[in-house]
XYZ file of C-alpha atoms in Angstrom:
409
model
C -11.430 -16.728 -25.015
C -13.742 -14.199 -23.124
C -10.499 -12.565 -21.095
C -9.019 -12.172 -24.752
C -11.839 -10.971 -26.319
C -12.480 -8.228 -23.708
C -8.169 -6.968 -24.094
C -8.975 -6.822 -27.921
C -11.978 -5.001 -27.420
C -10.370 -2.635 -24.849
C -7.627 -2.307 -27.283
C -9.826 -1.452 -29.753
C -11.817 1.369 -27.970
C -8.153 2.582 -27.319
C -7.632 3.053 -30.944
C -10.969 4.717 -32.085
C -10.474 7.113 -28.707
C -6.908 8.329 -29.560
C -7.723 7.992 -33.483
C -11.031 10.687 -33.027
C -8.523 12.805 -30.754
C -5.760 13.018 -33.178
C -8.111 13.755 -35.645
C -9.500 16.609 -34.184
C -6.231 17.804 -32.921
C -5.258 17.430 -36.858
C -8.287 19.282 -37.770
C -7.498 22.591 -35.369
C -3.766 22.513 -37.331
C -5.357 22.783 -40.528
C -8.249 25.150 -39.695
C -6.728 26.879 -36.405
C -10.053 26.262 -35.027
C -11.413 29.143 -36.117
C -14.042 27.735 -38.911
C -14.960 24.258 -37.383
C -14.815 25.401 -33.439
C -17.152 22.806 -32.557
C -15.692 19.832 -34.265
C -12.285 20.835 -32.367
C -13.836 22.017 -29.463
C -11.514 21.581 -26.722
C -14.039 20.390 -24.193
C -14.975 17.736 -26.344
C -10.425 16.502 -26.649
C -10.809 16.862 -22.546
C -14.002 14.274 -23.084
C -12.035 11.989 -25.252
C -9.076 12.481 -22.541
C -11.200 11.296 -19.641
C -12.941 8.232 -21.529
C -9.116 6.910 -21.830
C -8.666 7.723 -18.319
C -11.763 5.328 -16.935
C -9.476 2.700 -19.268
C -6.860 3.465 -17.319
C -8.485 3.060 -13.688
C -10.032 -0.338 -15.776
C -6.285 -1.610 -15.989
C -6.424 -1.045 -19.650
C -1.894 -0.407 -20.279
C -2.841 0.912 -24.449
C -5.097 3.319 -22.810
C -2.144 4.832 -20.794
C 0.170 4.965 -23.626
C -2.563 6.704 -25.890
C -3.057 9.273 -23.186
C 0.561 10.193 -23.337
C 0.388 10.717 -27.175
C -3.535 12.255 -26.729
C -1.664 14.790 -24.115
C 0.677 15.603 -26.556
C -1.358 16.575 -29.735
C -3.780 18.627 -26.658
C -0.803 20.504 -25.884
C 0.006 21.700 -29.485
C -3.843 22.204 -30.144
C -5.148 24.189 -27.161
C -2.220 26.619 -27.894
C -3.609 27.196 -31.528
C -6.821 27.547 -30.808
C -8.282 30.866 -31.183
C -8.789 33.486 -28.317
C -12.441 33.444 -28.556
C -13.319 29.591 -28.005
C -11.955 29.926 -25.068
C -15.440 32.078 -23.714
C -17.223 29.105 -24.271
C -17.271 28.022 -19.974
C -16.866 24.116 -21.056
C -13.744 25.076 -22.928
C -12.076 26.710 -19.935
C -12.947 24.350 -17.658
C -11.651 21.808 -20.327
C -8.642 23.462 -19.596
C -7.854 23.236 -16.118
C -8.752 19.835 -16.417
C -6.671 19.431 -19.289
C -3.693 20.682 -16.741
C -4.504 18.248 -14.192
C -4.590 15.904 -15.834
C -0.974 15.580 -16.755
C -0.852 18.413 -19.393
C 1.734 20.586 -19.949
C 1.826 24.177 -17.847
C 2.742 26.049 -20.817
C -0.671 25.840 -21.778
C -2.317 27.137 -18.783
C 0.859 29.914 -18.990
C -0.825 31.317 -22.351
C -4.309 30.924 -21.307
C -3.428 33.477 -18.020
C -1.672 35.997 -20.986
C -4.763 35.634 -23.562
C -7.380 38.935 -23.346
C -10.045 38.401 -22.381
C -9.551 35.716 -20.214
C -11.354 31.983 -20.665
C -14.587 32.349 -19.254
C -13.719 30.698 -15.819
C -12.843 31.429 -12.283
C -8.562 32.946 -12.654
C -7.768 31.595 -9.256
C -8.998 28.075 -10.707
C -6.111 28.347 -13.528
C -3.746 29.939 -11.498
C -4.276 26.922 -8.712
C -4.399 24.309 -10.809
C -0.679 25.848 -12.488
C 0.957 26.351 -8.709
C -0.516 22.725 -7.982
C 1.477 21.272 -11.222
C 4.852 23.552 -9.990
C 4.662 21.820 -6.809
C 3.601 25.386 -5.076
C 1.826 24.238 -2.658
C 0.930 26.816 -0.194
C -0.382 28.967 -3.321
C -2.696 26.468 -4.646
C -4.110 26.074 -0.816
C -4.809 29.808 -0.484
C -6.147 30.413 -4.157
C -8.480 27.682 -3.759
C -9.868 28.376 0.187
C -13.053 29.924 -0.627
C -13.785 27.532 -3.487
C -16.222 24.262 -3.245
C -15.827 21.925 -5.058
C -19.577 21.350 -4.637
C -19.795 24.075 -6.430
C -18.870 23.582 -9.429
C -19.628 20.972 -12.332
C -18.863 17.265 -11.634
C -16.116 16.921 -14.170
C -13.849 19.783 -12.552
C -15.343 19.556 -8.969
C -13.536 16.317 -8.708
C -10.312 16.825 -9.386
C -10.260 20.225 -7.678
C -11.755 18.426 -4.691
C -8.458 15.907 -5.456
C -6.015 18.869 -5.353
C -7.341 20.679 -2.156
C -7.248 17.669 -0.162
C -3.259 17.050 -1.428
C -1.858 19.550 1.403
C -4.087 18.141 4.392
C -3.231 14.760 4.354
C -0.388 14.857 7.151
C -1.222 17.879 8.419
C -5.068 17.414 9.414
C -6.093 13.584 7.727
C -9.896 14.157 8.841
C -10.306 17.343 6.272
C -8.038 15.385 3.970
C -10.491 12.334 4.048
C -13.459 14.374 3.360
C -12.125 16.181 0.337
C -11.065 12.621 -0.462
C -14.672 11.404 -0.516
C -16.351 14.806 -2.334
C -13.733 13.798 -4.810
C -14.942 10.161 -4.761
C -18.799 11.083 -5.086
C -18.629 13.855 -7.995
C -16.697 11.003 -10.041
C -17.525 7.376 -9.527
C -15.939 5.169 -11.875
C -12.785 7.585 -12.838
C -9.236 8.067 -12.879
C -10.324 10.607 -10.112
C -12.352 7.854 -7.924
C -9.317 5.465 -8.389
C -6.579 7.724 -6.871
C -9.282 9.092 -4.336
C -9.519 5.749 -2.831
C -5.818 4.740 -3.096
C -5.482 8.204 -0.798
C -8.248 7.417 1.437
C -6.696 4.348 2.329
C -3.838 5.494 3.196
C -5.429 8.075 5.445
C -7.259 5.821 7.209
C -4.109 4.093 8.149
C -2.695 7.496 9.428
C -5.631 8.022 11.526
C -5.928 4.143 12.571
C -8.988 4.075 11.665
C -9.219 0.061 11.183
C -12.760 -0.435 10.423
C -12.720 2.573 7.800
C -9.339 1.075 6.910
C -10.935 -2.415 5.934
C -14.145 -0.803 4.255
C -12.491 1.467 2.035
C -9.425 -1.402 0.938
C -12.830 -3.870 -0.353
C -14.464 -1.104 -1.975
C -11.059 -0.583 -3.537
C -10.061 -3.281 -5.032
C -14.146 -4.381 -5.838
C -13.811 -1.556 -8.067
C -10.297 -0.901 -9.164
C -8.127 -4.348 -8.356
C -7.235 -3.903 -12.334
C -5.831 -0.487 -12.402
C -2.880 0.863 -13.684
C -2.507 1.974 -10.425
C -3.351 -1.021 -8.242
C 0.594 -1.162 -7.455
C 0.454 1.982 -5.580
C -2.551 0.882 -3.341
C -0.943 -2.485 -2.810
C 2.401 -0.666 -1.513
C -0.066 1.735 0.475
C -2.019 -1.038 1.897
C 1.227 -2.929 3.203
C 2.311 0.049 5.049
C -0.723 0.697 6.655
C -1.345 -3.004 7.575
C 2.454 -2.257 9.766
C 0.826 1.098 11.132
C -2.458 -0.169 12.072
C -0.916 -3.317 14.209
C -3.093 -6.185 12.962
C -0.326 -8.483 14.167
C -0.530 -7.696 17.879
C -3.413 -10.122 18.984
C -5.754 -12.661 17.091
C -8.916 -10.726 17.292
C -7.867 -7.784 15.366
C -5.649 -10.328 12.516
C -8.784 -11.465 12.370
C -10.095 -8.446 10.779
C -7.894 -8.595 8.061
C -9.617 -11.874 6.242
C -12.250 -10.313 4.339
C -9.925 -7.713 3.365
C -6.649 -9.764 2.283
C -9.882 -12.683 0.113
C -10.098 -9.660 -2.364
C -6.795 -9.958 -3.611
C -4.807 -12.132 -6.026
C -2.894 -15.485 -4.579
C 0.214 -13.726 -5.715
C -0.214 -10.550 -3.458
C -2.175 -12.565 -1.407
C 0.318 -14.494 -0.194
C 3.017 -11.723 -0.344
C 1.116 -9.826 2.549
C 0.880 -12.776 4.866
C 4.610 -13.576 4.143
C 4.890 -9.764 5.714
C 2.689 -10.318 8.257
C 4.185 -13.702 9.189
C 7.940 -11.891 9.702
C 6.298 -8.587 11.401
C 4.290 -10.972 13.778
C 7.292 -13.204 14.334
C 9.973 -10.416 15.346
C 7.298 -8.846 17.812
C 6.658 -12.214 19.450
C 3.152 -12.619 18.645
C 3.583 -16.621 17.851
C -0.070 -17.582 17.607
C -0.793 -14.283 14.385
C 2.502 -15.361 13.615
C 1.936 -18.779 12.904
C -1.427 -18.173 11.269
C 0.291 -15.787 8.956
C 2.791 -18.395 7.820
C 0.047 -21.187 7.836
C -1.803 -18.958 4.689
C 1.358 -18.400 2.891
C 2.277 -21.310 2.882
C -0.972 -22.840 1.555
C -0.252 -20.537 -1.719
C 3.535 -20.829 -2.002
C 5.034 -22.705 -5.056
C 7.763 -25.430 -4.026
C 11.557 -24.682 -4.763
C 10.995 -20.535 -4.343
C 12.824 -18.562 -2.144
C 8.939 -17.992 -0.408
C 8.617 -21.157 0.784
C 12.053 -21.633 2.139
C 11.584 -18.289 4.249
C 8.488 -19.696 5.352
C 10.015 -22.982 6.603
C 11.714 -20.931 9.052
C 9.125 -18.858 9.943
C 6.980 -21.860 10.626
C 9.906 -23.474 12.369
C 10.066 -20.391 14.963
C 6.770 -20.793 15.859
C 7.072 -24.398 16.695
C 9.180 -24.142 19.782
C 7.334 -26.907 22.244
C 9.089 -30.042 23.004
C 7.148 -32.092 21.574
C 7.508 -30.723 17.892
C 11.176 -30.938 18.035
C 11.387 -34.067 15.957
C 9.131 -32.184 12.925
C 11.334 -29.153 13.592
C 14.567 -30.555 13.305
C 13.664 -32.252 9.875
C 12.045 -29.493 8.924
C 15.261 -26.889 9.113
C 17.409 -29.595 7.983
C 14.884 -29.495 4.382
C 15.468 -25.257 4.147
C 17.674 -24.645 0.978
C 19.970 -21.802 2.786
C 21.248 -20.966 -0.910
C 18.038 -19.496 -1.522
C 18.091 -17.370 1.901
C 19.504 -13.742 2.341
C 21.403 -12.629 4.955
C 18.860 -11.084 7.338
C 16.664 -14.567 6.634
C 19.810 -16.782 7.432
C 20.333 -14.534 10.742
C 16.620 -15.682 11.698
C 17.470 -18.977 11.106
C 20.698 -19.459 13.292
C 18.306 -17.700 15.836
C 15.853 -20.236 15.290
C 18.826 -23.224 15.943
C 19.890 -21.294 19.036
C 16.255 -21.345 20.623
C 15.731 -25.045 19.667
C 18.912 -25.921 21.020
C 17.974 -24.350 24.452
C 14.879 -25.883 24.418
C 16.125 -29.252 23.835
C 19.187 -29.675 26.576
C 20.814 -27.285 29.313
C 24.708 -26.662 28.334
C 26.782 -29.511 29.843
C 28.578 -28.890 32.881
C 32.248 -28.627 33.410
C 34.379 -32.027 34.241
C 33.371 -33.524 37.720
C 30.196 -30.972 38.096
C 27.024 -33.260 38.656
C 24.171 -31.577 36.070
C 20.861 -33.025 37.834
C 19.072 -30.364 39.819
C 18.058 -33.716 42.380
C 21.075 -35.243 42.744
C 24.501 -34.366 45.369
C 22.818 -30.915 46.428
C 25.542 -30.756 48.891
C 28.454 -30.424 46.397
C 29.725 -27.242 45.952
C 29.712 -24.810 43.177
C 33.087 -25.150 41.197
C 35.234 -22.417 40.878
C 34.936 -22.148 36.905
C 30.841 -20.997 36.646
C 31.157 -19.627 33.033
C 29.065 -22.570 31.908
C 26.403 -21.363 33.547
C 23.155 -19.250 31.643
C 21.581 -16.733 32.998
C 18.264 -19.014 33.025
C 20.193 -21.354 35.745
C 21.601 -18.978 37.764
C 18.049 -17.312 37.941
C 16.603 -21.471 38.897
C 19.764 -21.335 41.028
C 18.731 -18.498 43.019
C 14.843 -19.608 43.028
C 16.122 -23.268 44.758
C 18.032 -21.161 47.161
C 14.844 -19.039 48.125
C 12.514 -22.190 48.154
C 14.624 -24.500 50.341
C 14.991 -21.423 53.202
C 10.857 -21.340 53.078
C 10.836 -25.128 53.529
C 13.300 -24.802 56.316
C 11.443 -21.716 58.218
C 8.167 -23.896 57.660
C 9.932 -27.013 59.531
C 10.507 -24.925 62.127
C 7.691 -23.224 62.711
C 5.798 -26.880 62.674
């Protein structure tokens, strides 16, 4: 009852947010903001914009739907309103926000032909249109000599967003800084959420693991809900490849704290990853960990847990499990499997097989390696593995040491 009680009353802050908007966005049509400027002032849409927004980063799916139609009627209503609002500083920096923050560049496209000019910095609405138009280089140099620091919380962090936008592949440790200015001027925001989602990532670039593990908790302690949380998910898989937690125990070990603060559902689809990277690499031990936690939260009868009787089945190789093993593949549903997991498994059959017997000789070739060491080799060796002629080779070498050692006694 509480879970549904909190959706309606999200729901319902949707509605009186997009309703107050719409309003005032009907108001500046009627009056072309020109009598009422300050009950259709723009900075105070850009407000109602930005409370929909911390929805958003909330997980709240009406508030990202409203925003759509609330970016809409901001469109048609900053183009009406009337040259002079636009000297008020909180309306032009309601502007650039409004821009990046999904609205449309025609707006910021008027605002540059208006005279006089909104009362704000030009390069910051020319850089915030060449960031929307994909011009990359252009938004770097118009915004070089501009800190975010500088300016007022509400615009410093999304400018501090933009700069860092170019640096992440080409110098991650300015990237991550911007990253965290962005973070700090706007706790709590859309701007926070995708700062973090980015940071993340970076970290992974840089493998930085224990910056990596902080910044994935503080994450999804914050923003596990958001609209968003797919992205960071899809980021966080990638990085977990990058950072190599599979390649000894100590460092998978790392990753428990970190993989606790998510859902059993994505929960269990990392360690199914980690259980297949581990596995190919030969890392048995993370590998058989991995599997172990998957299959604690895998449902019967999926295509999951079938994968995972395979995986678990590769990282039982001793002798003494072969009983469990072979009743274990002979349980795996290969229906269910696709073709890459049904390779695995005839690779799995192959190294059980090996384990369990040597390949039988050829017709009137004794097998034993104690028994009739004076017959000869046959003619036909193509029975042979490369592991016996290798043992071959090694009883060769051993019995000319025993012989040189009789000697010498």
């Amino acid at each position: 009852m509480r879970v549904l009680s909190m959706k309606i009353s999200g729901f319902l802050g949707v509605i009186a947010t997009i309703g107050i908007a719409v309003c005032v966005a009907n108001g500046s049509r009627a009056e072309g903001l020109r009598d009422e400027p300050n009950d259709a002032a723009p900075f105070k849409m850009t407000r109602s914009l930005q409370g929909l927004q911390e929805q958003i980063a909330q997980g709240n799916t009406h508030a990202l739907q409203a925003q759509r139609t609330l970016l809409a009627k901001m469109d048609e209503a900053y183009l009406k309103v009337a040259v002079e609002v636009w000297q008020d500083p909180r309306n032009a920096r309601a502007a650039v926000i409004h821009l990046l923050s999904g609205g449309h560049p025609g707006v910021m496209k008027h605002l540059l032909s208006i005279d006089p000019l909104p009362a704000i910095d030009r390069r910051l609405m020319e850089a915030s249109l060449a960031y929307v138009e994909g011009r990359e280089e252009d938004m770097q140099e118009l915004l070089s000599e501009i800190d975010p620091l500088d300016l007022p919380s509400s615009l410093g962090g999304h400018v501090a967003l933009v700069k860092a936008a170019p640096f992440i592949r080409s110098e991650p440790a300015k990237a991550m800084e911007l990253l965290q200015v962005a973070s700090l001027l706007m706790p709590g925001t859309l701007v926070e959420e995708a700062a973090l989602r980015r940071e993340v990532f970076v970290a992974g670039m840089m493998g930085d693991v224990a910056r990596f593990r902080v910044l994935s908790i503080r994450y999804l302690r914050r923003f596990r809900s958001s609209v968003y949380a797919g992205d960071f998910r899809r980021r966080f898989a990638l990085a977990l490849d990058t950072l190599g937690f599979v390649q000894s125990e100590d460092k998978f070990a790392l990753l428990d704290d970190v993989l606790r603060e998510f859902d059993a559902d994505s929960r269990r689809g990392l360690y199914l990853r980690l259980a297949r990277s581990a596995l190919l690499a030969g890392h048995l031990n993370v590998a058989r960990k991995s599997t172990d936690e998957a299959l604690f939260l895998a449902v019967d009868g999926t295509k999951e847990k079938e994968i995972l009787k395979v995986y678990l089945s590769a990282t039982r190789l001793d002798p003494e499990d072969m009983s469990a093993n072979r009743d274990l593949l002979w349980s795996i549903n290969k229906a269910m499997l696709a073709k890459e997991d049904l390779e695995l498994l005839d690779g799995v059959y192959t190294v059980l097989n090996s384990v369990r017997h040597f390949p039988e000789p050829p017709e009137n070739v004794i097998g034993e390696f104690n028994v009739a060491s004076g017959i000869s080799a046959p003619d036909e060796r193509s029975w042979l593995t490369a592991d016996m002629e290798i043992a071959e080779k090694l009883l060769r070498r051993t019995g000319r040491s025993l012989a040189l050692l009789g000697e010498k006694q």
